[in-house]
GROMACS .gro file of C-alpha atoms in nm:
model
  350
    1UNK     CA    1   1.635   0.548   0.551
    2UNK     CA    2   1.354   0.375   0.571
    3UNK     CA    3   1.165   0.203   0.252
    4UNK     CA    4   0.840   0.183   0.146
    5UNK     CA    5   0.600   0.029  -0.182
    6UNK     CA    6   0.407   0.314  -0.246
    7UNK     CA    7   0.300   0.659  -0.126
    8UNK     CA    8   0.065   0.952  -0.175
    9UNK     CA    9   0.042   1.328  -0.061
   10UNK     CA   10  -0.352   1.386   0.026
   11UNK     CA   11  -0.567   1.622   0.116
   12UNK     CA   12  -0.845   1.435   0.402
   13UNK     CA   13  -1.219   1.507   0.498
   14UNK     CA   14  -1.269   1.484   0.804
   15UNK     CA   15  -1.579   1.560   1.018
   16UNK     CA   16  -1.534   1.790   1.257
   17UNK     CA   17  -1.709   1.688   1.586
   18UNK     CA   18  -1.535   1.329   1.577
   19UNK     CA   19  -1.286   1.340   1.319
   20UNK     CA   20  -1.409   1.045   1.141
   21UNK     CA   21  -1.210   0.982   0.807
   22UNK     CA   22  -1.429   1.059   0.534
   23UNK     CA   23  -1.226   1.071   0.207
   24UNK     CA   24  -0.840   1.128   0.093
   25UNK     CA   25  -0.804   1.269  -0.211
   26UNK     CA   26  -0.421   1.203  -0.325
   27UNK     CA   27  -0.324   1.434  -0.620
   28UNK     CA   28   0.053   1.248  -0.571
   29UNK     CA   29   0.003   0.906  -0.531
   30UNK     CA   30   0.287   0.656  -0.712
   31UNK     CA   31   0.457   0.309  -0.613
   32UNK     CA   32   0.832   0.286  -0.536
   33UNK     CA   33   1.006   0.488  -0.256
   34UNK     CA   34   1.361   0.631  -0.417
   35UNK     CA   35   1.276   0.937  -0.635
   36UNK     CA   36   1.387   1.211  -0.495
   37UNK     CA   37   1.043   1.379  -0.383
   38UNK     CA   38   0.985   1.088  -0.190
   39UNK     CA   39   1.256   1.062  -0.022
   40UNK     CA   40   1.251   1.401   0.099
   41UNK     CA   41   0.862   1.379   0.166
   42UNK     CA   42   0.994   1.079   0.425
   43UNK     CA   43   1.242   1.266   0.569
   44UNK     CA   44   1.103   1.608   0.612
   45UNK     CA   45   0.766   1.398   0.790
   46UNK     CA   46   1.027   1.191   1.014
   47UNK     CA   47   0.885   0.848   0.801
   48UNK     CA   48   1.012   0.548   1.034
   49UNK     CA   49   0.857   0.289   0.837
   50UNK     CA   50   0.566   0.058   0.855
   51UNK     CA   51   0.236   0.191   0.679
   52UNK     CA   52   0.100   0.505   0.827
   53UNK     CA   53  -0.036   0.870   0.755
   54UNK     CA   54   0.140   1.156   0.864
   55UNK     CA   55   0.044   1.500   0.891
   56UNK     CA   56   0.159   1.771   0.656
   57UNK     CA   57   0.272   2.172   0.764
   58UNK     CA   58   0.454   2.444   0.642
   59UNK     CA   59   0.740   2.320   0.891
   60UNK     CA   60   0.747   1.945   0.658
   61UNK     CA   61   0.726   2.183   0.339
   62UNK     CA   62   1.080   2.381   0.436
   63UNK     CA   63   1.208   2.077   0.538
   64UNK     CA   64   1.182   1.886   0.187
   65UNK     CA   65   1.447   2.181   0.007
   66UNK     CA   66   1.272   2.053  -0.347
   67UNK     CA   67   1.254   2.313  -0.618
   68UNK     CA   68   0.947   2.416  -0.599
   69UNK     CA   69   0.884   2.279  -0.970
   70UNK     CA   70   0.889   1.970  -0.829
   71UNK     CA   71   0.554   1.778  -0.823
   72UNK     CA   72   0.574   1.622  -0.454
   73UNK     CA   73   0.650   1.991  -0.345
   74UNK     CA   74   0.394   2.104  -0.571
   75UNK     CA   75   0.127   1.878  -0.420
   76UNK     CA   76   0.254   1.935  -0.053
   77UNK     CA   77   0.206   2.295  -0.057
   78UNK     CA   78  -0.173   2.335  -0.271
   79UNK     CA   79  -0.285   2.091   0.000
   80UNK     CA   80  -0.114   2.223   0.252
   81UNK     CA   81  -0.264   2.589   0.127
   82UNK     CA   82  -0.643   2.413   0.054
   83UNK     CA   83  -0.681   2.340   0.454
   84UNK     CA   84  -0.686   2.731   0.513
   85UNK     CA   85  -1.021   2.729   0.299
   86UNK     CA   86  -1.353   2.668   0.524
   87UNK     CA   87  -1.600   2.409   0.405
   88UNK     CA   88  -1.931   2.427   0.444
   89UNK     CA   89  -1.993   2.095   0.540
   90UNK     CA   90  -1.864   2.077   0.916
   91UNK     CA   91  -1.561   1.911   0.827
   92UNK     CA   92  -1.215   2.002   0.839
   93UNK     CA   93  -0.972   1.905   0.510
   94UNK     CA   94  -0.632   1.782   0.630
   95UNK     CA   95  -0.350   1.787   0.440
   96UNK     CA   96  -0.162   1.426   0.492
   97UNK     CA   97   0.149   1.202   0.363
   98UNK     CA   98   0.070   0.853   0.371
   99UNK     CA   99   0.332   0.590   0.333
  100UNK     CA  100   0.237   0.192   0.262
  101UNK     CA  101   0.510  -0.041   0.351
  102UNK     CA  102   0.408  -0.331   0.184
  103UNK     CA  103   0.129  -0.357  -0.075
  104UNK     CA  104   0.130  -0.734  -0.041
  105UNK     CA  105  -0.064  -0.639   0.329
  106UNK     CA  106  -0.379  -0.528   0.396
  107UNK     CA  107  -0.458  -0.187   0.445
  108UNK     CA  108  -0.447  -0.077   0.783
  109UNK     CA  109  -0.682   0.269   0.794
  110UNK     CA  110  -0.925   0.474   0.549
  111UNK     CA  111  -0.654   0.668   0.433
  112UNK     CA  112  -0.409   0.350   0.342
  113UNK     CA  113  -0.748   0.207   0.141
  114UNK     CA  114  -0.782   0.522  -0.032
  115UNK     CA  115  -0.455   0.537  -0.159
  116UNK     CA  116  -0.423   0.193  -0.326
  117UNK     CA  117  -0.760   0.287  -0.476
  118UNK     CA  118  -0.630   0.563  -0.614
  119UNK     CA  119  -0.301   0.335  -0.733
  120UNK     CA  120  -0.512   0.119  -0.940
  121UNK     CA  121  -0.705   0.417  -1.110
  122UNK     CA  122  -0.358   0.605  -1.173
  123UNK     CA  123  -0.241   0.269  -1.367
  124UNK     CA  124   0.016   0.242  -1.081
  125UNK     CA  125  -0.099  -0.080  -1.019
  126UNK     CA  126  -0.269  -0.356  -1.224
  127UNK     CA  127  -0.602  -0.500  -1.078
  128UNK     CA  128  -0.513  -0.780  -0.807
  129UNK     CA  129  -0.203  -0.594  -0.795
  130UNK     CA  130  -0.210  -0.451  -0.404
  131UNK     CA  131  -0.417  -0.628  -0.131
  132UNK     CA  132  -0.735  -0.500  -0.081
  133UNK     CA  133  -0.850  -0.722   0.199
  134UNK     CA  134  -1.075  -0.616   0.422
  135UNK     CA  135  -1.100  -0.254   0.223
  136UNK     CA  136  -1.521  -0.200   0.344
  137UNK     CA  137  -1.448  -0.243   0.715
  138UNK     CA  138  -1.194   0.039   0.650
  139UNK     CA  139  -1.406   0.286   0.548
  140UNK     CA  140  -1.691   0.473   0.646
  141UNK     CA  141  -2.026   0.510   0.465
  142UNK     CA  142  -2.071   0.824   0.279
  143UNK     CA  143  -2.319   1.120   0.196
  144UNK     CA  144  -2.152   1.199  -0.176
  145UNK     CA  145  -2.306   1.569  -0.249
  146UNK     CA  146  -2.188   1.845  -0.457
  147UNK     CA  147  -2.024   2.049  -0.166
  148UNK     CA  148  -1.831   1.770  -0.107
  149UNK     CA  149  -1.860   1.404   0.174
  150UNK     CA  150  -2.069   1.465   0.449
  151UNK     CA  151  -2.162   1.205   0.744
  152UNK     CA  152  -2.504   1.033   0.719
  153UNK     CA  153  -2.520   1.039   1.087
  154UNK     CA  154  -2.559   1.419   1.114
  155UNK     CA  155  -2.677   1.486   0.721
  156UNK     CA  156  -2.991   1.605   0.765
  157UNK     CA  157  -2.972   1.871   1.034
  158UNK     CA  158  -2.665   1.934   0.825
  159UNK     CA  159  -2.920   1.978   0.484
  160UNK     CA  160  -3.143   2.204   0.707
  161UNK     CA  161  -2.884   2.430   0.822
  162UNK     CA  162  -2.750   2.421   0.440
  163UNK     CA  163  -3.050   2.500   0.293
  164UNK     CA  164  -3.145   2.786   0.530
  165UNK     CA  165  -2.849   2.914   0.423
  166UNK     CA  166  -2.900   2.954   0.105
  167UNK     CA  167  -2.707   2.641   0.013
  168UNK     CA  168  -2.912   2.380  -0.164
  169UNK     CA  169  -2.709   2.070  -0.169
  170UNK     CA  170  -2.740   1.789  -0.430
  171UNK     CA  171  -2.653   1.411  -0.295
  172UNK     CA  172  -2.534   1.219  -0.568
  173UNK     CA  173  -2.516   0.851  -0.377
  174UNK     CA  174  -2.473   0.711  -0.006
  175UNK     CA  175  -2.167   0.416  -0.038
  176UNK     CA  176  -1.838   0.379   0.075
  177UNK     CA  177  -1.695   0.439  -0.258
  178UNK     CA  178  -1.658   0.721  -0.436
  179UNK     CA  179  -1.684   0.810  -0.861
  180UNK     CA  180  -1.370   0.773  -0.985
  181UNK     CA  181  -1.351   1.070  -1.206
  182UNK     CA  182  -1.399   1.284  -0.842
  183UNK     CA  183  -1.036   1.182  -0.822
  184UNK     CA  184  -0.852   1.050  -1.139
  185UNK     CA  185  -0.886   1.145  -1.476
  186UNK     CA  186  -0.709   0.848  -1.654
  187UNK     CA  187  -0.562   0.925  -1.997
  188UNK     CA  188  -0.644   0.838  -2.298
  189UNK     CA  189  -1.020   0.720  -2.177
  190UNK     CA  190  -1.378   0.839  -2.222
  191UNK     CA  191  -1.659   0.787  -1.942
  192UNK     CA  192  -2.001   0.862  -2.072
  193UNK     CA  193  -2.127   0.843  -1.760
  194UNK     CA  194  -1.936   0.906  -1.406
  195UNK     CA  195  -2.147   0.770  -1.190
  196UNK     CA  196  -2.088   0.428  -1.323
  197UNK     CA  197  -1.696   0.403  -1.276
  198UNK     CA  198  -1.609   0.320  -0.897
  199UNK     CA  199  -1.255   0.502  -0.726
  200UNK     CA  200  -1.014   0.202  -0.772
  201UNK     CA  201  -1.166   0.070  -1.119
  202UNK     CA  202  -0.841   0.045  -1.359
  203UNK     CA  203  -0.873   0.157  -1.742
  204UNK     CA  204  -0.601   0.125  -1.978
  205UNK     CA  205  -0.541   0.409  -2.251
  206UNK     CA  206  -0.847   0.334  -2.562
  207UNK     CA  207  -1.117   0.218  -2.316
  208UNK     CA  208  -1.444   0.350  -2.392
  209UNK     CA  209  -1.721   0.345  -2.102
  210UNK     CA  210  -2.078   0.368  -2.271
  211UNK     CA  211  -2.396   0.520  -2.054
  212UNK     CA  212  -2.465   0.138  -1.943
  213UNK     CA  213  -2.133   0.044  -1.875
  214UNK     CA  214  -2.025  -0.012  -1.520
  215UNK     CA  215  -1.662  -0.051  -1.370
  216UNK     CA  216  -1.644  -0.147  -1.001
  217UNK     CA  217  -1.284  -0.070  -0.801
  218UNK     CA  218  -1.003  -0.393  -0.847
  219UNK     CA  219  -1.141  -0.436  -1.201
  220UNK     CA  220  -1.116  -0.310  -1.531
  221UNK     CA  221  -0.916  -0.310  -1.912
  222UNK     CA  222  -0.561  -0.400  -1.969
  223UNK     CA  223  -0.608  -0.286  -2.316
  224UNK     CA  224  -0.857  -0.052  -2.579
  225UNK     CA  225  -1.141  -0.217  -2.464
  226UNK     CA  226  -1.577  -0.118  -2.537
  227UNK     CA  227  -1.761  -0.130  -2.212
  228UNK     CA  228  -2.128  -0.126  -2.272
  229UNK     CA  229  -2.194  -0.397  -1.929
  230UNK     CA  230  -2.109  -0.449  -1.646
  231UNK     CA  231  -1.766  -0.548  -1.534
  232UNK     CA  232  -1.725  -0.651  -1.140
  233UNK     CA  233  -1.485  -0.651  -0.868
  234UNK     CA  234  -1.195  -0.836  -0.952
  235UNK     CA  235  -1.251  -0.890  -1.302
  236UNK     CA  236  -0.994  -0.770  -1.586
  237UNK     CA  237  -1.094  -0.738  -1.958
  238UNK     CA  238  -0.816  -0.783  -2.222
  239UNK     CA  239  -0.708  -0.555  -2.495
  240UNK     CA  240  -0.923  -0.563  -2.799
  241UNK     CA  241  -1.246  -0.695  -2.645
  242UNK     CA  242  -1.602  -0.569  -2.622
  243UNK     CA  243  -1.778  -0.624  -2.302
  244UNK     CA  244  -2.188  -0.590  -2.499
  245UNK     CA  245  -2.467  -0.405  -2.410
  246UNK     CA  246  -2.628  -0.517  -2.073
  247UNK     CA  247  -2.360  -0.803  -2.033
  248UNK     CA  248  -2.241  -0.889  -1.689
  249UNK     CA  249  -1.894  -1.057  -1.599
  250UNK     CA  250  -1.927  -1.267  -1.277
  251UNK     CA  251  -1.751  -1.105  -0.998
  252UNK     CA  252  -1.571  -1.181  -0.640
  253UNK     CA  253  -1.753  -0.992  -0.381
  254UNK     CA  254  -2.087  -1.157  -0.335
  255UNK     CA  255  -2.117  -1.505  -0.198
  256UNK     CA  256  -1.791  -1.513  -0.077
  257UNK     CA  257  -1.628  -1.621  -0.430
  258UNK     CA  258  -1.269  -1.586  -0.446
  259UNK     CA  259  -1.236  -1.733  -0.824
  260UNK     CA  260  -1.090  -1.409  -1.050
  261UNK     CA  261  -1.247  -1.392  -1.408
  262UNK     CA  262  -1.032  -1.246  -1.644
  263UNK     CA  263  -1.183  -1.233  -2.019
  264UNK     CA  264  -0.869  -1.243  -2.297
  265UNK     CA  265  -0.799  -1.023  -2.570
  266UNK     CA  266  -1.025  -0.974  -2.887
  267UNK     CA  267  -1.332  -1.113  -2.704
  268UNK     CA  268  -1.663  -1.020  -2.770
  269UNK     CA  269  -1.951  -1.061  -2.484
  270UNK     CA  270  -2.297  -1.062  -2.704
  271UNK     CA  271  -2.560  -0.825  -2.543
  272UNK     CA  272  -2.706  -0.911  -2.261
  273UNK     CA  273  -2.517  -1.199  -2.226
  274UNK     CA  274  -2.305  -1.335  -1.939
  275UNK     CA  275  -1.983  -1.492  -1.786
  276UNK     CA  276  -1.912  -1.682  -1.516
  277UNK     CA  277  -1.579  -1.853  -1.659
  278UNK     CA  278  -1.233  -1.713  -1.775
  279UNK     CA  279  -1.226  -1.697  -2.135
  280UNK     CA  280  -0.879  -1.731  -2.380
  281UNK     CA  281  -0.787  -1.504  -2.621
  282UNK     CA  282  -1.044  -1.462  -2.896
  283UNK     CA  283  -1.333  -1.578  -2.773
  284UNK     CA  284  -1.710  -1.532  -2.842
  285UNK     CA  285  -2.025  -1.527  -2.641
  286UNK     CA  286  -2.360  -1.525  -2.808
  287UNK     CA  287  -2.603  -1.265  -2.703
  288UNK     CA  288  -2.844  -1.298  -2.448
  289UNK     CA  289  -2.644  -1.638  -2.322
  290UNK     CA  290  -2.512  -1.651  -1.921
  291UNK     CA  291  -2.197  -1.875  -1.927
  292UNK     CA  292  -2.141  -2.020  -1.554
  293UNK     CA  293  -1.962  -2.204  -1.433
  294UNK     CA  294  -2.198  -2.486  -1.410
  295UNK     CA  295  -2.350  -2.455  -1.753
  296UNK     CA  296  -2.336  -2.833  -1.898
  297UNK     CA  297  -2.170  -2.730  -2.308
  298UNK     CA  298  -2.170  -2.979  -2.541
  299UNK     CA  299  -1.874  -3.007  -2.753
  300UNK     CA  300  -1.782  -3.062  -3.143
  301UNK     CA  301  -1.705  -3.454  -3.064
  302UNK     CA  302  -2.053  -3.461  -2.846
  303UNK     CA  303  -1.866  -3.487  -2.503
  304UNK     CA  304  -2.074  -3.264  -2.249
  305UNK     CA  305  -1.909  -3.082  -1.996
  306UNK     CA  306  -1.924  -2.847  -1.724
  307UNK     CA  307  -1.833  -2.455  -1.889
  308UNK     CA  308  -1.556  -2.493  -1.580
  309UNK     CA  309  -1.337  -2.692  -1.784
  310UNK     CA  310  -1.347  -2.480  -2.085
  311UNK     CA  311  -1.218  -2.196  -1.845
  312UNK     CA  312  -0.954  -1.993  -2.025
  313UNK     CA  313  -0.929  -2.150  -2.345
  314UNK     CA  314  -0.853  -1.990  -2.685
  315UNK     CA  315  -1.080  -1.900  -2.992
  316UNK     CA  316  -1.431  -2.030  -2.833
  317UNK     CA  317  -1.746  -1.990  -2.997
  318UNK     CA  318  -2.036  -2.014  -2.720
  319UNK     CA  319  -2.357  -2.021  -2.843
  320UNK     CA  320  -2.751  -2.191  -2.780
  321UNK     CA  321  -2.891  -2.384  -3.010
  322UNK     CA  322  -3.214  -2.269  -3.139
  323UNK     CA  323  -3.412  -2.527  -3.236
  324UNK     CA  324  -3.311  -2.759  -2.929
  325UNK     CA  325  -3.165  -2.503  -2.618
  326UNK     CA  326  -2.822  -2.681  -2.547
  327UNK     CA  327  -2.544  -2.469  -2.529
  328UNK     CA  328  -2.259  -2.526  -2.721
  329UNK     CA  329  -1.873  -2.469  -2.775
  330UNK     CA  330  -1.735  -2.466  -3.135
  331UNK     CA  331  -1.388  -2.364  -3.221
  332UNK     CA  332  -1.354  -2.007  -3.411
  333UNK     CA  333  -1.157  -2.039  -3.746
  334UNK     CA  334  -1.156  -1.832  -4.050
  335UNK     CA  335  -1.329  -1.534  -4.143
  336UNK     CA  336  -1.629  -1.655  -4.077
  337UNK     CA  337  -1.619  -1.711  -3.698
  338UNK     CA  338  -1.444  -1.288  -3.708
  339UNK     CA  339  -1.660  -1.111  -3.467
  340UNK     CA  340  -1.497  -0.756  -3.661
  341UNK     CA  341  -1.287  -0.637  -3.368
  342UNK     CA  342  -1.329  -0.241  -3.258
  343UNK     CA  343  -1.383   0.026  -3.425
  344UNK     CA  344  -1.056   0.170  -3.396
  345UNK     CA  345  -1.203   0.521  -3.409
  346UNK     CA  346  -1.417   0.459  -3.124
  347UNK     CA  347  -1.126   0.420  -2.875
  348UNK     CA  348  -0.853   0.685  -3.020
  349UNK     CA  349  -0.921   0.905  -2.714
  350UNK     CA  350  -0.625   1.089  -2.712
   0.00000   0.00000   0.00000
């Protein structure tokens, strides 16, 4: 038999004049290749190995002999059944198994991107944890509307012949990405507002996503975690910390930076303040201050530094002086440098 790292049973958008990939929505989607149901979903779809999607039919379905209160044979046969259902849209919905044979590679096809997106938001995988490498040249760009994707190519004869119809349709956003809550609910979070949480952004049980908050995909909490900013791609917030209202951690995609900024546990990112630096465990940045990497800090002893080498260390106060505008690092001890911590009812989102 052969093995794989992870695999999914989807249900695919297609469009239905080229059959370009639009989504894959993968209500089974889980690392490791010897449970049972996965097995079977291999060996009923003839799986040879490598990293591929295969079609699903009622001919895989009798071929998997699972009980049918099984959740891969669940999942196979409501998106098996879903494809019978006509969508509005002009595109078809496919019902697919995908397999990924190493999540160490980079993803090969729409549907192999959309699965390890949906790994990260299922907590299957930890930010950083599958290779995402060259994830936007994968997919296609995106009409998001309420009747489901459409192609921007052919969208607005599409809204014509929709609205003449009688079926008004509401677009939501043109990306690549999708909201993540269109595919994952994550336990144990809240999300005040969807549209701010990308497919692929990774919250651990006790985060709570304010209005303002924003969660891009390869990113996210490890822990019970406030998120009133902004946390970007790649980034990963500790348990116990407060990302501050209108903050912004520093993140990979743009410029070509490659540098991953992780902020420790019990931090506390000031509002409208900023990071371009890894900080330790129990650190503190005053509001309305951007920390890059280049920002010279002065220390207790009156050495001045580049932030850079204060990267990752423990129990940092940053702050600006008032009276003369350097920024400054002091050590946090005692009471008095306690920022509070959560509010422990705030993030009990059971």
């Amino acid at each position: 038999m052969s093995t794989f790292a992870a695999f999914g049973i989807g249900l695919a958008t297609r469009t239905r004049d080229t059959g370009k990939v639009l989504d894959t929505w993968y209500p089974v989607a889980a690392t490791g290749g010897t449970a049972g149901g996965a097995v079977a979903l291999a060996d009923a779809t003839g799986y040879e190995g490598g990293t591929v999607t295969l079609a699903l039919d009622a001919d895989v379905l009798e071929g998997m002999e699972l009980s049918a209160d099984d959740p891969v044979a669940r999942a196979a046969a409501a998106v098996t059944a879903d494809t019978a259902s006509a969508a509005p849209t002009r595109t078809d919905r496919v019902a697919v198994a995908t397999f990924i044979e190493d999540l160490s590679s980079a993803p090969v096809d729409a549907h192999d991107v959309y699965l390890r997106l949906h790994l990260l938001s299922r907590r299957e995988v930890r930010p950083h944890g599958t290779n995402l490498e060259g994830a936007f040249g994968r997919l296609n760009n995106v009409v998001w509307t309420d009747l489901g994707p459409c192609d921007p190519e052919t969208f607005d004869d599409l809204r014509l012949a929709l609205v003449a119809a009688g079926h008004p349709v509401r677009v939501s956003s043109v990306d690549k990405f999708p909201r993540m809550t269109d595919y994952v609910i994550p336990s144990g979070v809240r999300v005040a507002d969807a549209d701010r949480v990308r497919l692929g952004a990774h919250l651990a049980p006790g985060t709570t996503v304010m209005h303002e908050g924003f969660v891009n995909f390869n990113a996210g909490t490890l822990g019970a975690s406030m998120v009133e900013g902004r946390i970007s791609a790649g980034v990963v917030v500790g348990d116990g910390s407060d990302v501050g209202g209108g903050a912004s951690i520093m993140g990979t995609l743009s410029g070509g930076g490659t540098e991953v900024i992780a902020v420790g546990e019990g931090c506390l990112i000031g509002a409208n303040a900023g990071v371009g630096i890894s900080l330790g465990d129990g650190c503190v940045v005053e509001a309305g201050l951007y920390l890059t990497a280049g920002t010279k800090v002065t220390l207790p002893d009156g050495r001045v530094v580049k932030a850079a080498e204060l990267t990752g260390e423990d129990h940092l106060l940053f702050r600006r002086e008032s009276t003369t505008g350097t920024v400054v690092a002091r050590p946090r001890e005692g009471r008095s440098g306690d920022w509070g911590g959560l509010n422990a009812a705030l993030h009990a989102n059971d």
